[in-house]
Amino acid sequence: MVLQRAANRLFADALADGAFDILEGHWLRLEVSDLGLAWSFTHDRNGLRFAEACAPSVTIRGSWRDFLLLAGRQEDPDTLFFRRRLVIEGDTELGLAVKNLIDSLDPDSLPPWLWSAMRRASQVVQENP
């Protein structure tokens, strides 16, 4: 799967540091509710593994806009969750650990072109609500 290979490559440093170990034995589902898109993944000895049908331990749901603002570091994760713009369902403790993981990921470990594109896109979205 292309997405699986890309995710493992993009997050290679974080995977090597054990950042995704919290997902071992658990499935995380990310849902972009306004686009009808969803991805479920876990972490095992081979890295991140994606699946279409699984029973997620935790689901994080939000709009494309809020996920982009989060990815581009234009909005604080706590603000998005406390204002219920991003919603955690299921294992809340795991969901909060994932939220902290997202916040701890170093954007400088991403390819510069990708981080620059995400940053610019999120700035445009922030300036044009």
Coordinates of C-alpha atoms in Angstrom, one line a residue:
M1 CA 0.0 0.0 0.0
V2 CA 1.4 3.4 -1.1
L3 CA 0.1 5.2 2.0
Q4 CA 1.7 2.7 4.3
R5 CA 5.1 3.0 2.6
A6 CA 4.9 6.8 2.6
A7 CA 3.9 7.0 6.2
N8 CA 6.7 4.7 7.3
R9 CA 9.2 6.8 5.3
L10 CA 7.9 10.1 6.5
F11 CA 7.9 9.1 10.2
A12 CA 11.1 7.0 10.1
D13 CA 12.8 9.1 12.7
A14 CA 9.8 9.0 15.1
L15 CA 9.4 5.3 14.5
A16 CA 13.1 4.7 15.3
D17 CA 12.7 6.8 18.5
G18 CA 9.8 4.6 19.6
A19 CA 7.2 7.5 19.4
F20 CA 4.6 5.2 17.8
D21 CA 5.1 2.3 20.3
I22 CA 1.9 3.5 22.1
L23 CA -0.1 2.0 19.2
E24 CA 1.3 -1.5 19.5
G25 CA -1.7 -3.8 19.9
H26 CA -4.1 -0.9 19.2
W27 CA -5.7 0.5 16.1
L28 CA -6.1 4.3 15.6
R29 CA -8.7 5.6 13.1
L30 CA -8.4 9.1 11.8
E31 CA -11.6 10.4 10.2
V32 CA -11.9 13.5 8.1
S33 CA -15.6 13.8 8.6
D34 CA -16.5 16.5 6.0
L35 CA -14.7 14.6 3.2
G36 CA -15.8 11.1 4.2
L37 CA -12.2 9.9 4.4
A38 CA -10.8 7.6 7.1
W39 CA -7.6 5.7 7.7
S40 CA -7.0 3.0 10.4
F41 CA -3.5 2.1 11.4
T42 CA -1.4 0.4 14.1
H43 CA 2.2 0.0 14.9
D44 CA 4.0 -3.4 14.9
R45 CA 7.5 -4.7 14.5
N46 CA 7.4 -3.7 10.8
G47 CA 6.4 -0.1 11.4
L48 CA 3.0 1.5 10.7
R49 CA 0.4 -0.8 9.2
F50 CA -2.8 0.4 7.6
A51 CA -6.0 -1.6 7.2
E52 CA -9.4 -0.8 5.8
A53 CA -11.6 -2.9 8.1
C54 CA -10.7 -3.1 11.8
A55 CA -12.1 -2.4 15.2
P56 CA -10.3 0.8 16.3
S57 CA -9.3 1.3 19.9
V58 CA -9.6 5.0 19.4
T59 CA -11.0 7.3 16.7
I60 CA -10.0 10.9 16.2
R61 CA -12.5 12.8 14.0
G62 CA -12.4 16.3 12.6
S63 CA -12.7 18.4 9.5
W64 CA -10.0 18.7 6.8
R65 CA -9.5 22.3 7.9
D66 CA -8.8 21.4 11.5
F67 CA -6.5 18.5 10.6
L68 CA -4.5 20.8 8.3
L69 CA -4.3 23.5 11.0
L70 CA -3.0 20.8 13.4
A71 CA -0.5 19.5 10.9
G72 CA 0.8 22.9 10.0
R73 CA 1.1 24.0 13.6
Q74 CA -1.3 26.8 13.2
E75 CA -3.6 25.6 16.0
D76 CA -2.6 24.0 19.4
P77 CA -3.8 20.4 19.7
D78 CA -5.3 21.1 23.1
T79 CA -7.3 24.0 21.7
L80 CA -8.7 21.8 18.9
F81 CA -9.7 19.1 21.3
F82 CA -11.1 21.3 24.1
R83 CA -13.2 23.2 21.6
R84 CA -14.4 19.8 20.3
R85 CA -13.2 20.6 16.8
L86 CA -11.3 17.4 16.9
V87 CA -13.1 14.6 18.8
I88 CA -11.6 11.5 20.5
E89 CA -13.9 8.5 20.8
G90 CA -13.1 5.2 22.4
D91 CA -10.0 4.7 24.6
T92 CA -9.6 8.3 25.8
E93 CA -6.3 7.6 27.5
L94 CA -4.8 6.3 24.2
G95 CA -6.4 9.2 22.4
L96 CA -4.7 11.7 24.7
A97 CA -1.4 9.8 24.2
V98 CA -1.9 10.1 20.4
K99 CA -2.7 13.8 20.8
N100 CA 0.6 14.2 22.7
L101 CA 2.4 12.2 20.0
I102 CA 1.1 14.4 17.3
D103 CA 2.2 17.5 19.2
S104 CA 5.7 16.0 19.8
L105 CA 6.4 15.2 16.1
D106 CA 9.3 17.3 14.8
P107 CA 8.3 19.0 11.5
D108 CA 12.0 19.4 10.7
S109 CA 12.1 15.6 10.2
L110 CA 9.7 15.9 7.3
P111 CA 11.0 16.6 3.8
P112 CA 11.4 20.4 3.6
W113 CA 9.0 20.6 0.5
L114 CA 6.3 18.8 2.4
W115 CA 6.6 20.8 5.6
S116 CA 6.7 24.1 3.6
A117 CA 3.6 23.1 1.6
M118 CA 1.7 22.1 4.8
R119 CA 2.7 25.3 6.6
R120 CA 1.7 27.5 3.7
A121 CA -1.6 25.8 3.2
S122 CA -2.4 25.9 6.9
Q123 CA -1.6 29.6 7.0
V124 CA -3.9 30.3 4.1
V125 CA -6.7 28.4 5.9
Q126 CA -6.1 30.2 9.2
E127 CA -6.2 33.6 7.4
N128 CA -9.4 32.7 5.6
P129 CA -11.9 31.1 8.0

